Short mmCIF file of the N, C-alpha and C atoms (twelve columns), coordinates in Angstrom:
data_MODEL
# 
_entry.id   MODEL 
# 
loop_
_atom_site.group_PDB 
_atom_site.id 
_atom_site.type_symbol 
_atom_site.label_atom_id 
_atom_site.label_alt_id 
_atom_site.label_comp_id 
_atom_site.label_asym_id 
_atom_site.label_seq_id 
_atom_site.Cartn_x 
_atom_site.Cartn_y 
_atom_site.Cartn_z 
_atom_site.pdbx_PDB_model_num 
ATOM 1   N N  . MET A 1  3.760   29.061 -109.127 1 
ATOM 2   C CA . MET A 1  4.260   28.406 -107.906 1 
ATOM 3   C C  . MET A 1  4.328   29.369 -106.708 1 
ATOM 4   N N  . THR A 2  3.664   29.311 -105.775 1 
ATOM 5   C CA . THR A 2  3.912   30.250 -104.621 1 
ATOM 6   C C  . THR A 2  4.929   29.857 -103.830 1 
ATOM 7   N N  . ARG A 3  5.960   30.618 -103.410 1 
ATOM 8   C CA . ARG A 3  6.968   29.964 -102.666 1 
ATOM 9   C C  . ARG A 3  6.662   30.773 -101.122 1 
ATOM 10  N N  . TYR A 4  6.718   29.786 -99.779  1 
ATOM 11  C CA . TYR A 4  6.505   30.487 -98.495  1 
ATOM 12  C C  . TYR A 4  7.490   29.833 -97.684  1 
ATOM 13  N N  . PHE A 5  7.634   30.704 -96.627  1 
ATOM 14  C CA . PHE A 5  9.099   30.472 -95.435  1 
ATOM 15  C C  . PHE A 5  8.362   30.503 -94.396  1 
ATOM 16  N N  . THR A 6  8.294   29.106 -93.629  1 
ATOM 17  C CA . THR A 6  7.502   29.452 -92.231  1 
ATOM 18  C C  . THR A 6  8.498   28.600 -91.051  1 
ATOM 19  N N  . SER A 7  7.865   28.762 -90.031  1 
ATOM 20  C CA . SER A 7  8.911   27.627 -88.564  1 
ATOM 21  C C  . SER A 7  8.013   26.379 -88.826  1 
ATOM 22  N N  . ARG A 8  8.572   25.611 -87.934  1 
ATOM 23  C CA . ARG A 8  8.475   24.436 -87.816  1 
ATOM 24  C C  . ARG A 8  6.880   23.892 -87.312  1 
ATOM 25  N N  . GLN A 9  6.407   24.905 -86.611  1 
ATOM 26  C CA . GLN A 9  4.910   24.983 -85.825  1 
ATOM 27  C C  . GLN A 9  4.047   25.620 -86.961  1 
ATOM 28  N N  . GLY A 10 4.509   26.498 -87.657  1 
ATOM 29  C CA . GLY A 10 3.391   26.756 -89.041  1 
ATOM 30  C C  . GLY A 10 3.377   25.873 -89.777  1 
ATOM 31  N N  . ALA A 11 4.290   24.936 -90.058  1 
ATOM 32  C CA . ALA A 11 4.329   23.877 -91.060  1 
ATOM 33  C C  . ALA A 11 3.387   22.821 -90.498  1 
ATOM 34  N N  . ILE A 12 3.613   22.446 -89.291  1 
ATOM 35  C CA . ILE A 12 2.736   21.389 -88.861  1 
ATOM 36  C C  . ILE A 12 1.288   21.876 -88.364  1 
ATOM 37  N N  . LYS A 13 0.780   23.312 -88.462  1 
ATOM 38  C CA . LYS A 13 -0.554  23.921 -88.319  1 
ATOM 39  C C  . LYS A 13 -0.918  23.654 -89.835  1 
ATOM 40  N N  . ARG A 14 -0.347  24.193 -90.920  1 
ATOM 41  C CA . ARG A 14 -0.773  24.020 -92.287  1 
ATOM 42  C C  . ARG A 14 -1.350  22.692 -92.502  1 
ATOM 43  N N  . LEU A 15 -0.227  21.746 -92.480  1 
ATOM 44  C CA . LEU A 15 -0.448  20.693 -92.876  1 
ATOM 45  C C  . LEU A 15 -1.796  19.666 -91.604  1 
ATOM 46  N N  . MET A 16 -1.633  19.859 -90.630  1 
ATOM 47  C CA . MET A 16 -2.979  19.425 -89.991  1 
ATOM 48  C C  . MET A 16 -4.366  20.262 -90.526  1 
ATOM 49  N N  . GLU A 17 -4.441  21.485 -90.933  1 
ATOM 50  C CA . GLU A 17 -5.330  22.034 -91.212  1 
ATOM 51  C C  . GLU A 17 -5.730  21.199 -93.021  1 
ATOM 52  N N  . LEU A 18 -4.894  21.063 -93.583  1 
ATOM 53  C CA . LEU A 18 -5.005  20.246 -94.765  1 
ATOM 54  C C  . LEU A 18 -5.522  18.856 -94.534  1 
ATOM 55  N N  . LYS A 19 -5.086  18.190 -93.614  1 
ATOM 56  C CA . LYS A 19 -5.786  16.636 -93.011  1 
ATOM 57  C C  . LYS A 19 -6.968  17.159 -92.886  1 
ATOM 58  N N  . ARG A 20 -7.359  17.895 -91.874  1 
ATOM 59  C CA . ARG A 20 -8.788  18.014 -91.344  1 
ATOM 60  C C  . ARG A 20 -9.457  18.594 -92.787  1 
ATOM 61  N N  . GLU A 21 -9.203  19.496 -93.542  1 
ATOM 62  C CA . GLU A 21 -10.119 19.721 -94.631  1 
ATOM 63  C C  . GLU A 21 -10.267 18.448 -95.639  1 
ATOM 64  N N  . LEU A 22 -9.174  17.624 -95.941  1 
ATOM 65  C CA . LEU A 22 -9.512  16.569 -96.738  1 
ATOM 66  C C  . LEU A 22 -10.745 15.489 -96.190  1 
ATOM 67  N N  . ALA A 23 -10.310 15.559 -94.537  1 
ATOM 68  C CA . ALA A 23 -11.317 14.272 -93.752  1 
ATOM 69  C C  . ALA A 23 -12.812 14.973 -93.829  1 
ATOM 70  N N  . ARG A 24 -13.106 16.261 -93.652  1 
ATOM 71  C CA . ARG A 24 -14.349 16.929 -93.926  1 
ATOM 72  C C  . ARG A 24 -15.087 16.734 -95.162  1 
ATOM 73  N N  . MET A 25 -14.158 17.156 -96.192  1 
ATOM 74  C CA . MET A 25 -14.584 17.257 -97.336  1 
ATOM 75  C C  . MET A 25 -14.694 15.950 -98.027  1 
ATOM 76  N N  . ASN A 26 -14.039 14.587 -97.527  1 
ATOM 77  C CA . ASN A 26 -14.026 13.240 -98.106  1 
ATOM 78  C C  . ASN A 26 -13.726 13.189 -99.590  1 
ATOM 79  N N  . ARG A 27 -12.390 14.100 -99.896  1 
ATOM 80  C CA . ARG A 27 -12.119 13.883 -101.406 1 
ATOM 81  C C  . ARG A 27 -10.707 13.540 -101.374 1 
ATOM 82  N N  . ALA A 28 -9.884  13.298 -102.570 1 
ATOM 83  C CA . ALA A 28 -8.674  12.540 -102.724 1 
ATOM 84  C C  . ALA A 28 -7.613  13.707 -102.303 1 
ATOM 85  N N  . ALA A 29 -6.642  12.920 -101.801 1 
ATOM 86  C CA . ALA A 29 -5.558  13.916 -101.038 1 
ATOM 87  C C  . ALA A 29 -4.599  14.627 -102.021 1 
ATOM 88  N N  . PRO A 30 -4.285  15.884 -101.995 1 
ATOM 89  C CA . PRO A 30 -3.369  16.348 -102.940 1 
ATOM 90  C C  . PRO A 30 -2.078  15.927 -102.879 1 
ATOM 91  N N  . ALA A 31 -1.345  16.245 -103.889 1 
ATOM 92  C CA . ALA A 31 -0.003  15.630 -104.027 1 
ATOM 93  C C  . ALA A 31 0.888   16.403 -103.218 1 
ATOM 94  N N  . ILE A 32 1.565   15.822 -101.943 1 
ATOM 95  C CA . ILE A 32 2.240   16.225 -101.338 1 
ATOM 96  C C  . ILE A 32 3.646   15.560 -101.336 1 
ATOM 97  N N  . ASP A 33 4.662   16.270 -101.261 1 
ATOM 98  C CA . ASP A 33 6.011   15.490 -101.195 1 
ATOM 99  C C  . ASP A 33 7.024   16.520 -100.612 1 
ATOM 100 N N  . GLY A 34 8.147   16.016 -100.059 1 
ATOM 101 C CA . GLY A 34 9.188   17.212 -99.437  1 
ATOM 102 C C  . GLY A 34 10.643  16.403 -99.409  1 
ATOM 103 N N  . CYS A 35 11.269  17.080 -98.953  1 
ATOM 104 C CA . CYS A 35 12.647  16.713 -98.649  1 
ATOM 105 C C  . CYS A 35 13.367  16.819 -97.639  1 
ATOM 106 N N  . ARG A 36 13.772  15.677 -96.935  1 
ATOM 107 C CA . ARG A 36 14.508  15.925 -95.382  1 
ATOM 108 C C  . ARG A 36 15.804  16.237 -95.753  1 
ATOM 109 N N  . THR A 37 16.108  16.774 -94.596  1 
ATOM 110 C CA . THR A 37 17.427  17.506 -94.142  1 
ATOM 111 C C  . THR A 37 18.587  16.670 -94.797  1 
ATOM 112 N N  . ASP A 38 18.600  15.217 -94.708  1 
ATOM 113 C CA . ASP A 38 19.642  14.471 -95.005  1 
ATOM 114 C C  . ASP A 38 19.388  14.271 -96.437  1 
ATOM 115 N N  . GLY A 39 18.482  14.745 -97.257  1 
ATOM 116 C CA . GLY A 39 18.430  14.575 -98.604  1 
ATOM 117 C C  . GLY A 39 17.586  13.501 -99.355  1 
ATOM 118 N N  . ILE A 40 16.904  12.920 -98.581  1 
ATOM 119 C CA . ILE A 40 16.038  11.867 -98.730  1 
ATOM 120 C C  . ILE A 40 14.530  12.508 -99.126  1 
ATOM 121 N N  . GLU A 41 13.980  12.055 -100.356 1 
ATOM 122 C CA . GLU A 41 12.670  12.695 -100.773 1 
ATOM 123 C C  . GLU A 41 11.719  11.613 -99.769  1 
ATOM 124 N N  . ILE A 42 10.553  12.462 -99.591  1 
ATOM 125 C CA . ILE A 42 9.622   11.671 -98.834  1 
ATOM 126 C C  . ILE A 42 7.872   12.123 -99.510  1 
ATOM 127 N N  . ALA A 43 7.104   11.241 -99.596  1 
ATOM 128 C CA . ALA A 43 5.928   11.711 -100.427 1 
ATOM 129 C C  . ALA A 43 4.676   11.247 -99.484  1 
ATOM 130 N N  . GLY A 44 3.480   11.893 -99.694  1 
ATOM 131 C CA . GLY A 44 2.506   11.744 -98.705  1 
ATOM 132 C C  . GLY A 44 1.993   12.550 -97.507  1 
ATOM 133 N N  . LEU A 45 0.905   12.974 -97.478  1 
ATOM 134 C CA . LEU A 45 0.642   13.946 -96.289  1 
ATOM 135 C C  . LEU A 45 0.886   13.185 -94.845  1 
ATOM 136 N N  . ASP A 46 0.815   12.242 -94.850  1 
ATOM 137 C CA . ASP A 46 1.134   11.521 -93.429  1 
ATOM 138 C C  . ASP A 46 2.577   11.488 -93.216  1 
ATOM 139 N N  . GLN A 47 3.114   10.996 -94.176  1 
ATOM 140 C CA . GLN A 47 4.635   10.870 -94.107  1 
ATOM 141 C C  . GLN A 47 5.548   12.437 -93.721  1 
ATOM 142 N N  . VAL A 48 5.095   13.315 -94.709  1 
ATOM 143 C CA . VAL A 48 5.451   14.863 -94.429  1 
ATOM 144 C C  . VAL A 48 5.039   15.104 -93.176  1 
ATOM 145 N N  . LEU A 49 3.971   15.018 -92.797  1 
ATOM 146 C CA . LEU A 49 3.805   15.754 -91.330  1 
ATOM 147 C C  . LEU A 49 4.383   15.072 -90.341  1 
ATOM 148 N N  . LEU A 50 4.599   13.724 -90.467  1 
ATOM 149 C CA . LEU A 50 5.353   12.936 -89.244  1 
ATOM 150 C C  . LEU A 50 7.003   13.562 -89.213  1 
ATOM 151 N N  . ASP A 51 7.629   13.663 -90.460  1 
ATOM 152 C CA . ASP A 51 8.481   13.939 -90.847  1 
ATOM 153 C C  . ASP A 51 8.870   15.540 -90.238  1 
ATOM 154 N N  . VAL A 52 7.849   16.631 -90.388  1 
ATOM 155 C CA . VAL A 52 7.877   17.868 -89.979  1 
ATOM 156 C C  . VAL A 52 7.681   17.719 -88.432  1 
ATOM 157 N N  . ARG A 53 7.045   17.193 -87.889  1 
ATOM 158 C CA . ARG A 53 7.001   16.924 -86.537  1 
ATOM 159 C C  . ARG A 53 8.610   16.516 -85.824  1 
ATOM 160 N N  . ALA A 54 8.978   15.727 -86.514  1 
ATOM 161 C CA . ALA A 54 10.573  15.115 -85.805  1 
ATOM 162 C C  . ALA A 54 11.912  16.315 -86.566  1 
ATOM 163 N N  . GLY A 55 11.136  17.131 -87.094  1 
ATOM 164 C CA . GLY A 55 12.100  18.301 -87.763  1 
ATOM 165 C C  . GLY A 55 13.174  17.679 -88.396  1 
ATOM 166 N N  . ARG A 56 13.077  17.025 -89.458  1 
ATOM 167 C CA . ARG A 56 13.750  16.245 -90.297  1 
ATOM 168 C C  . ARG A 56 13.448  17.001 -91.913  1 
ATOM 169 N N  . VAL A 57 12.324  17.879 -92.150  1 
ATOM 170 C CA . VAL A 57 11.801  18.153 -93.200  1 
ATOM 171 C C  . VAL A 57 12.717  19.766 -93.568  1 
ATOM 172 N N  . CYS A 58 13.276  19.938 -94.561  1 
ATOM 173 C CA . CYS A 58 13.601  21.350 -94.790  1 
ATOM 174 C C  . CYS A 58 12.747  21.969 -95.608  1 
ATOM 175 N N  . TRP A 59 11.797  21.190 -96.779  1 
ATOM 176 C CA . TRP A 59 10.622  21.889 -97.456  1 
ATOM 177 C C  . TRP A 59 9.721   21.023 -98.109  1 
ATOM 178 N N  . TYR A 60 8.621   21.415 -98.224  1 
ATOM 179 C CA . TYR A 60 7.680   20.524 -98.966  1 
ATOM 180 C C  . TYR A 60 6.999   21.224 -99.708  1 
ATOM 181 N N  . ARG A 61 6.389   20.423 -100.858 1 
ATOM 182 C CA . ARG A 61 5.310   20.848 -101.884 1 
ATOM 183 C C  . ARG A 61 4.065   20.535 -102.010 1 
ATOM 184 N N  . HIS A 62 3.378   21.292 -102.000 1 
ATOM 185 C CA . HIS A 62 1.831   21.089 -101.871 1 
ATOM 186 C C  . HIS A 62 1.182   21.289 -103.354 1 
ATOM 187 N N  . SER A 63 0.628   20.421 -104.109 1 
ATOM 188 C CA . SER A 63 0.151   20.616 -105.332 1 
ATOM 189 C C  . SER A 63 -1.340  19.844 -105.511 1 
ATOM 190 N N  . ALA A 64 -2.084  21.185 -105.723 1 
ATOM 191 C CA . ALA A 64 -3.462  20.701 -105.669 1 
ATOM 192 C C  . ALA A 64 -4.261  21.362 -107.042 1 
ATOM 193 N N  . ALA A 65 -5.439  21.064 -107.516 1 
ATOM 194 C CA . ALA A 65 -5.877  21.916 -108.647 1 
ATOM 195 C C  . ALA A 65 -5.922  23.441 -108.744 1 
ATOM 196 N N  . HIS A 66 -6.026  23.790 -107.515 1 
ATOM 197 C CA . HIS A 66 -6.183  25.462 -107.451 1 
ATOM 198 C C  . HIS A 66 -5.009  26.255 -106.810 1 
ATOM 199 N N  . GLU A 67 -4.031  25.136 -106.294 1 
ATOM 200 C CA . GLU A 67 -2.586  25.824 -105.745 1 
ATOM 201 C C  . GLU A 67 -1.642  24.673 -105.850 1 
ATOM 202 N N  . ASP A 68 -0.595  25.307 -106.259 1 
ATOM 203 C CA . ASP A 68 0.510   24.917 -105.821 1 
ATOM 204 C C  . ASP A 68 1.409   25.721 -105.308 1 
ATOM 205 N N  . GLN A 69 2.168   25.270 -103.919 1 
ATOM 206 C CA . GLN A 69 3.032   25.857 -102.908 1 
ATOM 207 C C  . GLN A 69 4.079   25.180 -102.715 1 
ATOM 208 N N  . LEU A 70 5.356   25.993 -102.525 1 
ATOM 209 C CA . LEU A 70 6.646   25.455 -102.031 1 
ATOM 210 C C  . LEU A 70 6.696   25.951 -100.826 1 
ATOM 211 N N  . VAL A 71 6.965   25.373 -99.811  1 
ATOM 212 C CA . VAL A 71 7.165   25.832 -98.402  1 
ATOM 213 C C  . VAL A 71 8.748   25.318 -97.732  1 
ATOM 214 N N  . PHE A 72 9.099   26.494 -97.409  1 
ATOM 215 C CA . PHE A 72 10.559  26.111 -97.065  1 
ATOM 216 C C  . PHE A 72 10.512  26.085 -95.472  1 
ATOM 217 N N  . ILE A 73 11.003  25.405 -94.668  1 
ATOM 218 C CA . ILE A 73 10.947  25.400 -93.166  1 
ATOM 219 C C  . ILE A 73 12.246  25.752 -92.511  1 
ATOM 220 N N  . SER A 74 12.174  26.629 -91.638  1 
ATOM 221 C CA . SER A 74 13.399  27.188 -90.909  1 
ATOM 222 C C  . SER A 74 13.009  26.871 -89.302  1 
# 
């Protein structure tokens, strides 16, 4: 598992890139889940993106066949 540290803007940019890539390639979404700052777990690309934009996510995990990333947001 690869670990990354990024800003909120960097996380939004990466999640939007994933969303565009999935729409363009028309394939199943990778597993994306995260943890909000209040300890509640969230799942799904759209929900994680929404909470990152609102500043409520402290980390998210992106798991796909070719990569597994844990991204911490500062």
